[in-house]
Coordinates of C-alpha atoms in Angstrom, one line a residue:
Chain A
M1 CA -12.8 -11.2 -14.6
G2 CA -15.7 -10.3 -12.2
G3 CA -17.0 -13.9 -12.5
A4 CA -13.6 -15.2 -11.2
M5 CA -14.7 -14.5 -7.6
K6 CA -15.9 -17.7 -6.1
R7 CA -19.1 -17.2 -4.1
S8 CA -19.8 -19.2 -0.9
G9 CA -23.1 -20.8 -0.2
T10 CA -22.6 -20.4 3.6
R11 CA -25.1 -18.0 5.2
P12 CA -23.5 -14.9 6.9
A13 CA -24.5 -13.5 10.3
M14 CA -26.2 -10.5 8.6
T15 CA -28.3 -10.7 5.4
V16 CA -28.5 -7.9 2.7
A17 CA -31.7 -6.6 4.5
D18 CA -29.8 -6.5 7.9
L19 CA -26.9 -4.6 6.4
E20 CA -29.3 -2.1 4.7
A21 CA -31.1 -1.6 8.0
F22 CA -27.8 -1.1 9.8
L23 CA -26.5 1.4 7.2
A24 CA -29.7 3.5 7.3
E25 CA -29.5 3.6 11.2
A26 CA -25.8 4.0 11.9
F27 CA -24.7 6.0 8.7
P28 CA -27.6 8.2 7.7
Q29 CA -25.0 10.5 6.0
A30 CA -24.3 7.7 3.6
A31 CA -27.8 7.9 2.1
P32 CA -26.7 10.1 -0.8
M33 CA -24.4 7.4 -2.1
R34 CA -27.6 5.5 -3.0
L35 CA -25.7 2.2 -2.3
A36 CA -27.3 -1.1 -3.5
I37 CA -26.0 -4.3 -1.7
E38 CA -26.6 -6.8 -4.5
H39 CA -25.1 -9.8 -2.8
V40 CA -23.4 -11.0 0.3
D41 CA -22.1 -14.3 1.6
A42 CA -19.5 -15.8 3.9
R43 CA -16.7 -14.8 1.5
T44 CA -17.9 -12.1 -0.9
I45 CA -19.9 -9.1 -1.5
R46 CA -21.2 -7.1 -4.3
L47 CA -22.2 -3.4 -4.1
A48 CA -23.3 -0.9 -6.8
M49 CA -23.9 2.8 -6.8
P50 CA -25.0 5.4 -9.5
T51 CA -22.3 7.9 -10.4
G52 CA -23.2 11.3 -11.9
E53 CA -21.9 14.9 -12.2
E54 CA -21.1 15.2 -8.5
H55 CA -18.5 12.3 -8.6
L56 CA -16.7 13.4 -11.8
R57 CA -13.4 15.2 -12.2
P58 CA -11.8 16.8 -15.2
G59 CA -11.7 14.4 -18.2
G60 CA -15.1 12.9 -17.3
T61 CA -13.4 10.4 -14.9
V62 CA -15.1 9.3 -11.7
A63 CA -13.1 10.9 -8.8
G64 CA -10.7 8.7 -6.9
P65 CA -12.2 9.4 -3.5
T66 CA -15.6 8.1 -4.7
L67 CA -13.9 4.8 -5.7
M68 CA -12.0 4.7 -2.5
A69 CA -15.2 5.2 -0.4
L70 CA -17.1 2.4 -2.2
A71 CA -14.2 0.0 -1.8
D72 CA -13.8 0.8 1.8
C73 CA -17.5 0.4 2.3
A74 CA -17.6 -2.9 0.6
I75 CA -15.1 -4.5 3.0
Y76 CA -16.7 -2.9 6.0
L77 CA -20.1 -4.4 5.2
L78 CA -18.5 -7.7 4.2
I79 CA -16.9 -8.0 7.7
L80 CA -20.0 -6.8 9.5
A81 CA -21.9 -9.4 7.7
Q82 CA -19.7 -12.1 9.3
T83 CA -19.4 -10.5 12.8
G84 CA -22.7 -8.8 13.3
P85 CA -23.1 -5.1 13.7
K86 CA -20.0 -3.6 15.3
A87 CA -20.0 0.0 14.3
L88 CA -16.7 0.8 15.9
T89 CA -14.8 -1.6 13.5
V90 CA -12.2 0.8 12.0
T91 CA -10.0 0.8 8.9
T92 CA -6.4 0.6 9.7
N93 CA -4.8 0.3 6.2
F94 CA -6.3 1.1 2.8
G95 CA -4.5 0.7 -0.5
I96 CA -5.7 1.2 -4.1
N97 CA -4.3 1.0 -7.6
F98 CA -6.2 2.8 -10.2
L99 CA -6.1 0.8 -13.4
R100 CA -8.4 2.4 -16.1
K101 CA -10.5 5.4 -16.6
P102 CA -13.8 4.7 -14.9
E103 CA -16.8 5.8 -17.0
P104 CA -19.7 7.5 -15.2
G105 CA -23.0 5.8 -14.9
R106 CA -22.7 2.8 -12.5
L107 CA -19.9 1.7 -10.2
V108 CA -19.8 -1.9 -9.0
A109 CA -17.6 -3.2 -6.3
E110 CA -16.8 -7.0 -5.9
G111 CA -15.2 -7.7 -2.5
R112 CA -13.5 -10.8 -1.2
L113 CA -12.5 -11.7 2.4
L114 CA -8.9 -12.7 2.6
K115 CA -8.7 -13.1 6.4
L116 CA -11.2 -12.8 9.3
G117 CA -9.0 -12.9 12.5
K118 CA -9.8 -12.0 16.1
R119 CA -8.2 -8.6 15.8
L120 CA -7.7 -7.9 12.0
A121 CA -9.7 -8.6 8.9
V122 CA -8.4 -8.1 5.4
G123 CA -10.1 -8.1 2.1
D124 CA -9.6 -7.0 -1.4
V125 CA -12.0 -5.4 -3.9
L126 CA -12.2 -5.1 -7.7
L127 CA -14.2 -2.1 -8.9
F128 CA -15.9 -2.1 -12.3
T129 CA -17.9 0.3 -14.5
P130 CA -20.2 -2.0 -16.5
P131 CA -20.5 -2.8 -19.3
A132 CA -16.7 -2.6 -19.4
E133 CA -15.3 -6.0 -18.3
E134 CA -11.8 -5.0 -17.1
P135 CA -11.5 -3.6 -13.6
V136 CA -11.0 0.2 -13.1
A137 CA -9.4 -0.2 -9.7
H138 CA -8.2 -2.8 -7.2
A139 CA -8.1 -2.0 -3.5
T140 CA -7.0 -3.9 -0.4
V141 CA -8.4 -3.0 3.0
T142 CA -7.5 -4.0 6.6
Y143 CA -10.0 -3.4 9.4
S144 CA -9.3 -3.7 13.2
I145 CA -12.0 -5.5 15.0
P146 CA -12.3 -4.1 18.5
P147 CA -12.7 -6.2 21.6
V148 CA -15.6 -5.2 23.7
G149 CA -14.9 -1.8 25.4
D150 CA -12.0 -1.1 23.2
R151 CA -11.4 1.4 20.3
G152 CA -9.5 -1.1 18.2
R153 CA -6.3 0.4 16.9
Chain B
M1 CA -9.4 -20.2 -2.8
G2 CA -6.4 -20.9 -5.0
G3 CA -8.8 -22.4 -7.6
A4 CA -10.7 -19.1 -7.9
M5 CA -8.2 -17.6 -10.2
K6 CA -9.5 -18.0 -13.7
R7 CA -6.8 -19.3 -16.2
S8 CA -6.6 -18.0 -19.7
G9 CA -6.1 -20.4 -22.6
T10 CA -4.3 -17.7 -24.7
R11 CA -0.7 -18.4 -25.4
P12 CA 1.7 -15.7 -23.9
A13 CA 4.8 -14.4 -25.7
M14 CA 7.1 -16.4 -23.5
T15 CA 6.5 -20.0 -22.3
V16 CA 7.7 -21.5 -18.9
A17 CA 10.9 -22.8 -20.7
D18 CA 11.6 -19.3 -22.2
L19 CA 11.1 -17.7 -18.7
E20 CA 13.4 -20.2 -17.1
A21 CA 16.1 -19.7 -19.7
F22 CA 15.8 -15.8 -19.2
L23 CA 16.0 -16.2 -15.4
A24 CA 19.2 -18.4 -15.6
E25 CA 20.8 -15.9 -18.0
A26 CA 19.8 -12.6 -16.6
F27 CA 19.5 -13.4 -12.8
P28 CA 22.1 -16.0 -12.0
Q29 CA 21.9 -14.7 -8.4
A30 CA 18.3 -16.0 -8.2
A31 CA 19.5 -19.7 -8.6
P32 CA 19.5 -20.3 -4.8
M33 CA 15.8 -19.6 -4.7
R34 CA 15.3 -22.8 -6.7
L35 CA 12.1 -21.4 -8.3
A36 CA 9.8 -23.6 -10.2
I37 CA 7.4 -21.9 -12.8
E38 CA 4.6 -24.3 -12.6
H39 CA 2.2 -22.4 -15.0
V40 CA 2.0 -19.2 -17.1
D41 CA -0.7 -17.9 -19.5
A42 CA -2.0 -14.6 -20.7
R43 CA -3.5 -13.6 -17.3
T44 CA -2.1 -15.8 -14.5
I45 CA 1.2 -17.5 -13.3
R46 CA 2.0 -20.0 -10.6
L47 CA 5.5 -20.2 -9.0
A48 CA 6.7 -22.5 -6.2
M49 CA 9.9 -22.6 -4.1
P50 CA 11.2 -24.8 -1.3
T51 CA 11.6 -23.0 2.1
G52 CA 14.1 -24.2 4.8
E53 CA 16.1 -23.1 7.6
E54 CA 17.6 -20.1 5.9
H55 CA 14.2 -18.5 5.3
L56 CA 12.9 -18.8 8.8
R57 CA 12.6 -16.3 11.6
P58 CA 11.8 -16.8 15.3
G59 CA 8.6 -18.8 15.8
G60 CA 9.4 -21.0 12.7
T61 CA 7.7 -18.6 10.3
V62 CA 9.0 -18.0 6.8
A63 CA 10.5 -14.5 6.8
G64 CA 8.5 -11.7 5.3
P65 CA 11.3 -10.7 2.8
T66 CA 11.2 -14.2 1.3
L67 CA 7.4 -13.9 0.7
M68 CA 8.0 -10.4 -0.8
A69 CA 10.7 -11.6 -3.0
L70 CA 8.6 -14.4 -4.4
A71 CA 5.5 -12.2 -4.9
D72 CA 7.5 -9.6 -6.7
C73 CA 9.1 -12.2 -9.0
A74 CA 5.7 -13.7 -9.9
I75 CA 4.5 -10.4 -11.3
Y76 CA 7.7 -9.7 -12.9
L77 CA 7.7 -13.0 -14.8
L78 CA 4.0 -12.8 -15.6
I79 CA 4.6 -9.3 -17.3
L80 CA 7.6 -10.6 -19.1
A81 CA 5.6 -13.6 -20.4
Q82 CA 3.4 -11.0 -22.1
T83 CA 5.9 -8.4 -23.3
G84 CA 8.9 -10.6 -24.0
P85 CA 12.2 -10.3 -22.2
K86 CA 12.7 -6.7 -21.0
A87 CA 15.2 -7.0 -18.1
L88 CA 14.8 -3.2 -17.2
T89 CA 11.2 -3.5 -16.2
V90 CA 11.2 -2.2 -12.7
T91 CA 8.9 -2.4 -9.7
T92 CA 7.5 1.0 -8.8
N93 CA 5.1 0.0 -6.1
F94 CA 4.8 -3.1 -3.9
G95 CA 2.3 -3.7 -1.1
I96 CA 1.6 -6.8 0.9
N97 CA -0.6 -8.0 3.7
F98 CA 0.6 -10.8 5.8
L99 CA -2.5 -12.9 6.7
R100 CA -1.4 -16.1 8.5
K101 CA 1.7 -17.8 9.7
P102 CA 3.5 -19.4 6.7
E103 CA 4.7 -23.0 7.4
P104 CA 8.0 -23.9 6.2
G105 CA 8.3 -26.5 3.4
R106 CA 7.0 -25.2 0.2
L107 CA 5.8 -21.7 -0.8
V108 CA 3.4 -21.2 -3.8
A109 CA 2.6 -17.9 -5.5
E110 CA -0.5 -17.5 -7.7
G111 CA -0.3 -14.2 -9.7
R112 CA -3.0 -12.4 -11.7
L113 CA -2.5 -9.7 -14.1
L114 CA -5.0 -6.8 -13.4
K115 CA -3.6 -4.4 -16.0
L116 CA -1.0 -4.4 -18.8
G117 CA -0.7 -0.8 -20.1
K118 CA 2.0 0.7 -22.2
R119 CA 3.7 2.2 -19.2
L120 CA 2.4 0.6 -16.1
A121 CA 1.4 -3.1 -15.4
V122 CA -0.3 -4.1 -12.2
G123 CA -0.9 -7.6 -10.7
D124 CA -1.8 -9.2 -7.5
V125 CA -0.6 -12.4 -5.9
L126 CA -1.9 -14.9 -3.3
L127 CA 0.8 -16.8 -1.5
F128 CA 0.1 -20.2 0.0
T129 CA 1.9 -22.9 2.1
P130 CA 0.2 -26.1 1.0
P131 CA -1.5 -28.2 2.2
A132 CA -3.0 -25.1 4.1
E133 CA -5.8 -23.8 1.9
E134 CA -6.0 -20.3 3.2
P135 CA -3.5 -17.8 1.9
V136 CA -0.6 -16.6 4.0
A137 CA -0.2 -13.3 2.3
H138 CA -1.6 -11.1 -0.5
A139 CA 0.4 -8.7 -2.4
T140 CA -0.2 -6.1 -5.2
V141 CA 2.7 -5.0 -7.5
T142 CA 3.1 -2.3 -10.1
Y143 CA 5.8 -2.4 -12.7
S144 CA 6.9 0.3 -15.0
I145 CA 7.5 -0.9 -18.5
P146 CA 10.3 1.2 -20.1
P147 CA 10.1 2.6 -23.5
V148 CA 13.2 1.7 -25.6
G149 CA 16.3 3.7 -24.4
D150 CA 14.6 4.7 -21.1
R151 CA 15.0 3.8 -17.5
G152 CA 11.3 3.6 -16.9
R153 CA 10.5 5.4 -13.7
Chain C
M1 CA 16.1 15.4 2.8
G2 CA 17.6 12.7 5.2
G3 CA 18.2 15.5 7.7
A4 CA 14.5 16.4 7.9
M5 CA 13.9 13.5 10.3
K6 CA 13.7 14.9 13.8
R7 CA 15.7 12.9 16.3
S8 CA 14.5 12.5 19.9
G9 CA 16.6 12.8 22.9
T10 CA 14.7 10.3 24.8
R11 CA 16.5 7.0 25.8
P12 CA 14.7 3.9 24.3
A13 CA 14.3 0.6 26.1
M14 CA 17.1 -1.0 24.1
T15 CA 20.4 0.5 23.0
V16 CA 22.2 -0.1 19.7
A17 CA 24.4 -2.6 21.6
D18 CA 21.2 -4.4 23.0
L19 CA 19.7 -4.5 19.5
E20 CA 22.9 -6.0 17.9
A21 CA 23.1 -8.6 20.7
F22 CA 19.4 -9.5 20.1
L23 CA 19.9 -9.8 16.3
A24 CA 22.9 -12.0 16.6
E25 CA 21.1 -14.3 19.0
A26 CA 17.5 -14.4 17.5
F27 CA 18.4 -13.9 13.7
P28 CA 21.7 -15.7 13.1
Q29 CA 20.6 -16.0 9.4
A30 CA 20.8 -12.2 9.1
A31 CA 24.4 -12.1 9.7
P32 CA 25.2 -12.1 5.9
M33 CA 23.4 -8.6 5.7
R34 CA 26.3 -7.1 7.7
L35 CA 23.8 -4.6 9.2
A36 CA 25.1 -1.6 11.0
I37 CA 22.8 0.1 13.5
E38 CA 24.0 3.6 13.4
H39 CA 21.5 5.3 15.6
V40 CA 18.3 4.6 17.6
D41 CA 16.1 6.8 19.8
A42 CA 12.5 7.0 20.9
R43 CA 11.4 8.1 17.4
T44 CA 14.0 7.3 14.8
I45 CA 16.5 4.7 13.7
R46 CA 19.3 4.6 11.2
L47 CA 20.7 1.5 9.6
A48 CA 23.3 0.8 6.9
M49 CA 24.4 -2.2 4.9
P50 CA 27.0 -2.8 2.2
T51 CA 25.4 -3.8 -1.2
G52 CA 27.5 -5.9 -3.6
E53 CA 27.1 -8.2 -6.5
E54 CA 24.7 -10.5 -4.8
H55 CA 22.2 -7.7 -4.4
L56 CA 22.2 -6.5 -7.9
R57 CA 19.8 -7.1 -10.7
P58 CA 20.1 -6.3 -14.5
G59 CA 21.0 -2.7 -15.1
G60 CA 23.2 -2.6 -11.9
T61 CA 20.3 -1.7 -9.7
V62 CA 20.2 -3.0 -6.1
A63 CA 17.3 -5.5 -6.1
G64 CA 13.9 -4.5 -4.8
P65 CA 13.8 -7.3 -2.2
T66 CA 17.0 -6.1 -0.6
L67 CA 15.5 -2.7 -0.1
M68 CA 12.4 -4.2 1.3
A69 CA 14.3 -6.4 3.8
L70 CA 16.3 -3.4 5.1
A71 CA 13.2 -1.2 5.4
D72 CA 11.3 -4.0 7.2
C73 CA 14.2 -4.6 9.5
A74 CA 14.5 -0.9 10.4
I75 CA 10.9 -0.6 11.6
Y76 CA 11.2 -3.9 13.5
L77 CA 14.3 -2.8 15.3
L78 CA 12.8 0.6 16.0
I79 CA 9.8 -0.9 17.6
L80 CA 11.8 -3.4 19.6
A81 CA 14.0 -0.6 20.9
Q82 CA 10.8 0.8 22.5
T83 CA 9.1 -2.4 23.6
G84 CA 12.1 -4.5 24.5
P85 CA 12.8 -7.8 22.8
K86 CA 9.6 -9.4 21.5
A87 CA 10.7 -11.7 18.8
L88 CA 7.2 -12.7 17.8
T89 CA 6.2 -9.1 16.7
V90 CA 5.1 -9.7 13.2
T91 CA 4.7 -7.5 10.1
T92 CA 1.1 -7.3 9.0
N93 CA 1.3 -4.6 6.2
F94 CA 4.3 -3.4 4.1
G95 CA 4.1 -0.9 1.3
I96 CA 7.1 0.6 -0.7
N97 CA 7.5 3.0 -3.5
F98 CA 10.7 2.7 -5.6
L99 CA 11.8 6.2 -6.4
R100 CA 15.1 6.2 -8.1
K101 CA 17.7 3.8 -9.3
P102 CA 19.7 2.7 -6.2
E103 CA 23.4 2.7 -6.7
P104 CA 25.4 -0.3 -5.4
G105 CA 27.8 0.4 -2.5
R106 CA 26.0 1.3 0.7
L107 CA 22.4 1.3 1.5
V108 CA 21.1 3.6 4.4
A109 CA 17.6 3.4 6.0
E110 CA 16.2 6.2 8.1
G111 CA 13.1 5.0 10.0
R112 CA 10.5 7.0 11.9
L113 CA 7.9 5.8 14.3
L114 CA 4.4 7.1 13.5
K115 CA 2.4 5.1 16.0
L116 CA 3.2 2.7 18.9
G117 CA 0.0 1.4 20.1
K118 CA -0.9 -1.5 22.2
R119 CA -1.6 -3.8 19.3
L120 CA -0.3 -2.1 16.2
A121 CA 2.9 0.0 15.5
V122 CA 3.4 1.9 12.3
G123 CA 6.5 3.6 10.9
D124 CA 8.0 4.8 7.6
V125 CA 11.4 4.6 6.2
L126 CA 13.5 6.5 3.6
L127 CA 16.2 4.6 1.9
F128 CA 19.2 6.3 0.4
T129 CA 22.5 5.3 -1.4
P130 CA 24.8 8.0 -0.4
P131 CA 26.3 10.2 -1.5
A132 CA 23.1 10.7 -3.6
E133 CA 20.9 13.0 -1.5
E134 CA 17.5 12.0 -2.9
P135 CA 15.8 8.9 -1.5
V136 CA 15.8 5.7 -3.6
A137 CA 12.6 4.3 -1.9
H138 CA 10.0 5.1 0.7
A139 CA 8.3 2.4 2.8
T140 CA 5.6 2.2 5.3
V141 CA 5.3 -0.8 7.7
T142 CA 2.8 -2.0 10.2
Y143 CA 3.7 -4.4 13.0
S144 CA 1.3 -6.3 15.2
I145 CA 2.5 -6.5 18.8
P146 CA 1.4 -9.7 20.3
P147 CA -0.1 -9.9 23.8
V148 CA 1.7 -12.5 26.0
G149 CA 0.9 -15.9 24.8
D150 CA -0.5 -14.8 21.5
R151 CA 0.6 -15.0 17.9
G152 CA -0.3 -11.5 17.1
R153 CA -2.3 -11.3 13.9
Chain D
M1 CA 6.2 16.0 14.4
G2 CA 4.5 18.4 11.9
G3 CA 7.5 20.6 12.3
A4 CA 9.9 17.9 11.0
M5 CA 8.9 18.6 7.3
K6 CA 11.7 20.8 5.9
R7 CA 10.2 23.6 3.8
S8 CA 12.0 24.8 0.7
G9 CA 12.5 28.5 -0.2
T10 CA 12.3 27.7 -3.9
R11 CA 9.3 29.4 -5.7
P12 CA 7.1 26.8 -7.3
A13 CA 5.4 27.3 -10.9
M14 CA 2.0 28.0 -9.2
T15 CA 1.4 30.0 -6.1
V16 CA -1.4 29.5 -3.5
A17 CA -3.6 32.0 -5.4
D18 CA -2.9 30.2 -8.7
L19 CA -3.9 26.8 -7.2
E20 CA -7.1 28.3 -5.7
A21 CA -8.1 29.8 -9.0
F22 CA -7.4 26.4 -10.7
L23 CA -9.5 24.5 -8.2
A24 CA -12.4 26.8 -8.5
E25 CA -12.3 26.6 -12.3
A26 CA -11.5 23.0 -12.8
F27 CA -13.2 21.3 -9.7
P28 CA -16.3 23.4 -8.8
Q29 CA -17.6 20.3 -7.1
A30 CA -14.8 20.5 -4.5
A31 CA -16.2 23.8 -3.2
P32 CA -18.1 22.2 -0.3
M33 CA -14.8 20.9 1.1
R34 CA -13.9 24.5 1.9
L35 CA -10.2 23.8 1.4
A36 CA -7.7 26.3 2.6
I37 CA -4.2 26.1 1.0
E38 CA -2.0 27.5 3.7
H39 CA 1.4 27.0 2.2
V40 CA 3.1 25.6 -0.9
D41 CA 6.7 25.5 -2.0
A42 CA 9.0 23.4 -4.2
R43 CA 8.8 20.4 -1.7
T44 CA 5.9 20.8 0.7
I45 CA 2.3 21.8 1.0
R46 CA 0.0 22.4 3.9
L47 CA -3.9 22.2 3.5
A48 CA -6.7 22.6 6.0
M49 CA -10.4 21.9 5.9
P50 CA -13.2 22.2 8.5
T51 CA -14.8 18.9 9.5
G52 CA -18.4 18.7 10.8
E53 CA -21.4 16.4 11.1
E54 CA -21.3 15.4 7.5
H55 CA -17.8 13.9 7.7
L56 CA -18.3 11.9 10.9
R57 CA -19.0 8.2 11.4
P58 CA -20.1 6.3 14.5
G59 CA -18.0 7.0 17.5
G60 CA -17.5 10.6 16.4
T61 CA -14.5 9.9 14.1
V62 CA -13.9 11.7 10.9
A63 CA -14.7 9.2 8.2
G64 CA -11.8 7.6 6.4
P65 CA -12.9 8.7 2.9
T66 CA -12.7 12.3 4.0
L67 CA -9.1 11.8 5.2
M68 CA -8.3 10.0 1.9
A69 CA -9.8 12.8 -0.2
L70 CA -7.8 15.4 1.6
A71 CA -4.5 13.5 1.4
D72 CA -5.0 12.8 -2.3
C73 CA -5.9 16.5 -3.0
A74 CA -2.7 17.6 -1.1
I75 CA -0.3 15.7 -3.4
Y76 CA -2.3 16.6 -6.5
L77 CA -2.0 20.3 -5.7
L78 CA 1.7 19.9 -4.7
I79 CA 2.5 18.3 -8.0
L80 CA 0.5 20.9 -10.0
A81 CA 2.3 23.6 -8.1
Q82 CA 5.5 22.3 -9.7
T83 CA 4.3 21.3 -13.2
G84 CA 1.7 23.9 -13.9
P85 CA -2.0 23.2 -14.4
K86 CA -2.4 19.7 -15.9
A87 CA -5.9 18.6 -15.0
L88 CA -5.4 15.1 -16.4
T89 CA -2.7 14.2 -14.0
V90 CA -4.2 11.0 -12.4
T91 CA -3.6 9.1 -9.2
T92 CA -2.3 5.6 -9.9
N93 CA -1.6 4.4 -6.4
F94 CA -2.8 5.5 -3.0
G95 CA -2.1 4.0 0.3
I96 CA -2.9 5.2 3.8
N97 CA -2.4 4.0 7.4
F98 CA -5.1 5.3 9.9
L99 CA -3.1 5.9 13.1
R100 CA -5.4 7.5 15.7
K101 CA -8.9 8.6 16.1
P102 CA -9.3 12.0 14.3
E103 CA -11.3 14.4 16.3
P104 CA -13.8 16.6 14.4
G105 CA -13.2 20.3 14.0
R106 CA -10.2 21.0 11.6
L107 CA -8.2 18.6 9.5
V108 CA -4.7 19.6 8.4
A109 CA -2.6 17.9 5.7
E110 CA 1.1 18.3 5.4
G111 CA 2.4 16.9 2.1
R112 CA 6.0 16.2 1.0
L113 CA 7.3 15.6 -2.5
L114 CA 9.4 12.4 -2.6
K115 CA 10.0 12.3 -6.4
L116 CA 8.9 14.4 -9.4
G117 CA 9.8 12.3 -12.5
K118 CA 8.8 12.8 -16.1
R119 CA 6.1 10.1 -15.8
L120 CA 5.5 9.5 -12.1
A121 CA 5.4 11.7 -9.1
V122 CA 5.3 10.4 -5.5
G123 CA 4.5 12.2 -2.3
D124 CA 3.6 11.5 1.3
V125 CA 1.2 13.2 3.6
L126 CA 0.7 13.4 7.3
L127 CA -2.8 14.3 8.6
F128 CA -3.5 16.0 11.8
T129 CA -6.5 17.2 13.8
P130 CA -5.0 20.2 15.9
P131 CA -4.4 20.8 18.7
A132 CA -3.4 17.0 18.9
E133 CA 0.3 16.8 17.9
E134 CA 0.4 13.2 16.8
P135 CA -0.7 12.5 13.2
V136 CA -4.1 10.7 12.7
A137 CA -3.1 9.2 9.5
H138 CA -0.1 8.9 7.0
A139 CA -0.7 8.4 3.3
T140 CA 1.5 7.8 0.2
V141 CA 0.2 8.8 -3.2
T142 CA 1.6 8.2 -6.7
Y143 CA 0.4 10.4 -9.7
S144 CA 0.9 9.7 -13.3
I145 CA 2.0 12.8 -15.3
P146 CA 0.6 12.5 -18.8
P147 CA 2.6 13.4 -21.8
V148 CA 0.7 15.8 -24.1
G149 CA -2.2 14.0 -25.8
D150 CA -2.1 11.0 -23.6
R151 CA -4.3 9.7 -20.8
G152 CA -1.3 8.9 -18.5
R153 CA -1.8 5.4 -17.1

């Protein structure tokens, strides 16, 4: 199913290296996530992160908030890749369905941009724990894009 | 973007004709929607319906509840296509993001099954108003599949 | 539980009579819903509508789209009551959890305003089918409030 | 607005002390959150946690995932308080609207149980950063309650 997300050949405003530099600078507290930005284009993004003991809950499942944080991050970076660095872009709505037990090891997020408006941007994300092929969760995320000098909600 | 939904060649439990017969029998009140089931397989469905005066709201936009009803219906029929006719399958959660102004004329729903469990099934839907290529809305729907003799929530 | 919604004594910009006149003028196609606006203030609204054969689905349940339409309408009118008539205010996000089987007869919506910003307004709604005291559904709705001369999404 | 949540006098299956003991035993990795369970009854719960540097994002806002983790936790504990300790109870759906900028310092969650069924439980949560009176976010959460010997989704 992961392969069903059509990539775009168009070059976005920020490359993977640009996004990594932005993250390191603006979100130093995200460093422990050890995010890898594997791909970004004008419509899709692919992130991965290792999951270990600290992300687990009883039953050996990766905790819901870890999945939520990665999905949120995927759409945030996908939007920034298009608009350029706007740290004050804020999530206004986030929804997620947990579909299957996520196995620890490696968590992958495949994000897709559904709308990039002047004020709101919307995307959805499938989360996987390879090698399992079926998604472990599906999230939709809305971001508010602030006009200059505005907080954006 | 509509083309990004990978179809499956596997034959579902109910065909388009089976679903149409079920709808006519179990949901006679749905007849005014004039739904066309254009495609169904083990993972995806495509529905279409004409939209006219009675579906519009100020500004000439197709009303939100019309979009919601079609998205809900798409996942309902997609699940039934797999499980066979279980009229008591009920929606437990429905979420939708409205993305662009839907033009009147023809409304198309492309549904995708994300999970078909014993108790819960989850799918998402992109809604289009052709010939516009960008989706007008994206919905996610969870259905509860009742065990025999149970109401299912 | 319906009684837990704290009413406000502040007078909103539009009264019940103003809202009814606006609905009749701007949404003539809503007339078949036979909506009654029972209360509105600066923070809450209460709507009711009769439900009969045409709203039912197999099992005698009031159809999900009927519940969704009423919840959406409740927050729309609650926002308009504060802002004055802005027909182009549009739903951007709608989410609902269906909680219990809604009995036909009378459907009541109790809406609450959670945020009224310059660009976005958010509310939630509990739906009841009296005399049952437990809610049959809970919805959250986000509306985009358009600046003058703008479509608002 | 926080006062609008009607508390119940009924004694739940687990007290605050029971819940704290369960958390310490089953979720040692939650210890850094420094959660305080301030109240729990048959219908509502109130949690608080301190927020500092490690929870902030650019602009001095408490990060979305911190809010999501607390809201998820509030409904989890509220359900356990009723059912007794069932560590395998899992979130199936989570939705949140971010309403206002959350100030760092102290984050409070007020949860309310909307449905406690045999298979699904649903609640909603208002999040506050006192002394501000208006909520910073509103979340709805669905949990699947597993039958004995089942994974629950």
